[in-house]
PDB file of C-alpha atoms in Angstrom:
ATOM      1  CA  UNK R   1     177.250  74.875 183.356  1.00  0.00           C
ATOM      2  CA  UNK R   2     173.959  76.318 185.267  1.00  0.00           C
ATOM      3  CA  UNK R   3     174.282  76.684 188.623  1.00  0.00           C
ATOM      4  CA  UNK R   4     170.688  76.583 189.345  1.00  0.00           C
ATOM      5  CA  UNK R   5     170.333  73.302 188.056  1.00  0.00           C
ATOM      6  CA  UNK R   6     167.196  73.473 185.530  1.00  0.00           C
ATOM      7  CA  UNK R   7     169.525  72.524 182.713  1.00  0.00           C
ATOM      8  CA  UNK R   8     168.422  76.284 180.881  1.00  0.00           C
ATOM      9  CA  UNK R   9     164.513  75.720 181.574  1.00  0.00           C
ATOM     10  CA  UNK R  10     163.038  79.186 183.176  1.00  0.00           C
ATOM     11  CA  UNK R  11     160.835  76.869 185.821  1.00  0.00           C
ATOM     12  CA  UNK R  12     161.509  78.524 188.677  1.00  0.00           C
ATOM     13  CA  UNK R  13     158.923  81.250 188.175  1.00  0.00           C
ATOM     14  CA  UNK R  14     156.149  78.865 187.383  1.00  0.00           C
ATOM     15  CA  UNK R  15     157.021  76.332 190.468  1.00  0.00           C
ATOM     16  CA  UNK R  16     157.359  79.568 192.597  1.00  0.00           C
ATOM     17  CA  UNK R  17     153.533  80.901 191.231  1.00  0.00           C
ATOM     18  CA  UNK R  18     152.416  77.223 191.296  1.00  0.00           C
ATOM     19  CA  UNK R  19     153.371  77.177 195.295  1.00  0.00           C
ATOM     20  CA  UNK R  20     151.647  80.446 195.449  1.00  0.00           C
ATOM     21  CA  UNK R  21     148.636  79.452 194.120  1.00  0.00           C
ATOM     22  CA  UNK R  22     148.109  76.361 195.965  1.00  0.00           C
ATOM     23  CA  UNK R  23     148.871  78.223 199.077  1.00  0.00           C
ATOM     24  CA  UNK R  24     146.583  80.443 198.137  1.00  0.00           C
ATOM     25  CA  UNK R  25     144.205  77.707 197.517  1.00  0.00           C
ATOM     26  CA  UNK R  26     144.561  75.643 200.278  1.00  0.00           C
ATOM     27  CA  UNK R  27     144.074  78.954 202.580  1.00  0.00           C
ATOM     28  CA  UNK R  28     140.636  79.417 200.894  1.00  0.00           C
ATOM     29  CA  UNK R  29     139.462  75.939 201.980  1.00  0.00           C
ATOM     30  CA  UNK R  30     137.366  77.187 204.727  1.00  0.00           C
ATOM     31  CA  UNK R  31     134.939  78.544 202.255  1.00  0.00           C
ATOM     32  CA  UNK R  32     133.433  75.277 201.236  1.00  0.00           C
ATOM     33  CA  UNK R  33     131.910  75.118 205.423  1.00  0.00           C
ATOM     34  CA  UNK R  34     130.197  78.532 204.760  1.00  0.00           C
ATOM     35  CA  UNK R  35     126.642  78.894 204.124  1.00  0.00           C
ATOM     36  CA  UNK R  36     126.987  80.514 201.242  1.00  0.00           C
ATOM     37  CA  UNK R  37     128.843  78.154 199.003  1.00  0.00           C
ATOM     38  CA  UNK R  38     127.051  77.104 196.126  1.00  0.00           C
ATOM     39  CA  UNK R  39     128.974  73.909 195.935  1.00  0.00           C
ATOM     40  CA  UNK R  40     128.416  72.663 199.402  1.00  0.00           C
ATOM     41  CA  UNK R  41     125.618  69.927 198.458  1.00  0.00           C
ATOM     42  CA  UNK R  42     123.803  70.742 201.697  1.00  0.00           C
ATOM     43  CA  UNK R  43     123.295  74.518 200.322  1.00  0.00           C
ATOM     44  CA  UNK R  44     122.325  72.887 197.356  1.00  0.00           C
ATOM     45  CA  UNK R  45     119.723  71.204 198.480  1.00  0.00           C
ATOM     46  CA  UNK R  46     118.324  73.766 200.779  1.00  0.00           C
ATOM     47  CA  UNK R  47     118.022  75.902 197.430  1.00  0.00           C
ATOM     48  CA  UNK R  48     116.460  73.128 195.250  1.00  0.00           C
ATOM     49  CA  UNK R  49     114.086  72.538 198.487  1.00  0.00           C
ATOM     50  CA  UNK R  50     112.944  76.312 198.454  1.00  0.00           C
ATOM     51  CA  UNK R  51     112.741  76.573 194.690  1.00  0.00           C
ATOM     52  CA  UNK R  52     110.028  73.633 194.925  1.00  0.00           C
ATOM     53  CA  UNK R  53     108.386  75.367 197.702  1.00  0.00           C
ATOM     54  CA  UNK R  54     108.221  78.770 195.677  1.00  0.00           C
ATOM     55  CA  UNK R  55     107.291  76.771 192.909  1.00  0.00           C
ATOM     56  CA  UNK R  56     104.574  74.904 194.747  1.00  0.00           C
ATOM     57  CA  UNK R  57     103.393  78.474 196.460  1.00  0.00           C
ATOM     58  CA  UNK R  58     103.186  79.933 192.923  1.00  0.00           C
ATOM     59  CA  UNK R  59     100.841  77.063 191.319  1.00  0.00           C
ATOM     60  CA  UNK R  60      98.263  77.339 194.267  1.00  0.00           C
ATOM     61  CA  UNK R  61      98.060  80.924 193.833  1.00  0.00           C
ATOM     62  CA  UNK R  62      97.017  80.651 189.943  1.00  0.00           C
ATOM     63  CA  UNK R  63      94.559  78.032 190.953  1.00  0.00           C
ATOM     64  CA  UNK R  64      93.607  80.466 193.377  1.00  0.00           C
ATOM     65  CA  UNK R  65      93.197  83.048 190.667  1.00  0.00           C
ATOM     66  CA  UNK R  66      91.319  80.074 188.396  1.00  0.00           C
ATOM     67  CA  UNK R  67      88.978  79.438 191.054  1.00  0.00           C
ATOM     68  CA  UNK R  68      88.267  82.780 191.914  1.00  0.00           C
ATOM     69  CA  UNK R  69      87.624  83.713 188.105  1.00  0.00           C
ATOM     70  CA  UNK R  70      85.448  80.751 187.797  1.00  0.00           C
ATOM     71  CA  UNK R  71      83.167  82.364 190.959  1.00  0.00           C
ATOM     72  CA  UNK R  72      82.903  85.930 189.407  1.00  0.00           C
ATOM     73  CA  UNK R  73      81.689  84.072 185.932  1.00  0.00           C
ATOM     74  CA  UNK R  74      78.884  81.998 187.296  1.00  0.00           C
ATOM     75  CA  UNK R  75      78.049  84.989 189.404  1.00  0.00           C
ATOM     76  CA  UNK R  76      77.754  86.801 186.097  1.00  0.00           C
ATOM     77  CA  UNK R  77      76.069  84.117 184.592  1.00  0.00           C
ATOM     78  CA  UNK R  78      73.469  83.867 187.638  1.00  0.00           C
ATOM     79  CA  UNK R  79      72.776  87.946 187.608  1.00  0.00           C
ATOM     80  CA  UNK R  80      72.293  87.737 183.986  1.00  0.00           C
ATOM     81  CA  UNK R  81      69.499  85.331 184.210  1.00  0.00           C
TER      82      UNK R  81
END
């Protein structure tokens, strides 16, 4: 008979890595408090609120450039005449 009692099964090394790993896991839980966790849903929306501010930045600036172009032609347009 087996002394270890796993009636021939080798799961000793996997319970031992599975303990590891949890361990290992566990010890790694303050990482979801940092700032820089992409799955904390306050960082998340931080980033969604910047993107729409970038966003929103970029689309005045081409109207910027629209409105801008718009001048120069009618300028051109009032020289010409």
């Amino acid at each position: 008979k087996i002394a270890h009692g796993n009636n021939g099964n080798n799961n000793d090394n996997n319970n031992t890595s599975n303990s590891n790993t949890f361990i290992m896991v566990q010890g790694m839980k303050f990482l979801s408090k940092k700032g820089f966790n992409p799955q904390n849903l306050s960082n998340q929306k931080r980033v969604w609120e910047k993107e729409q501010q970038a966003k929103q930045l970029r689309e005045q600036a081409r109207q910027r450039q629209q409105q801008l172009q718009r001048e120069r032609d009618e300028e051109e347009l009032a020289q010409a005449r």
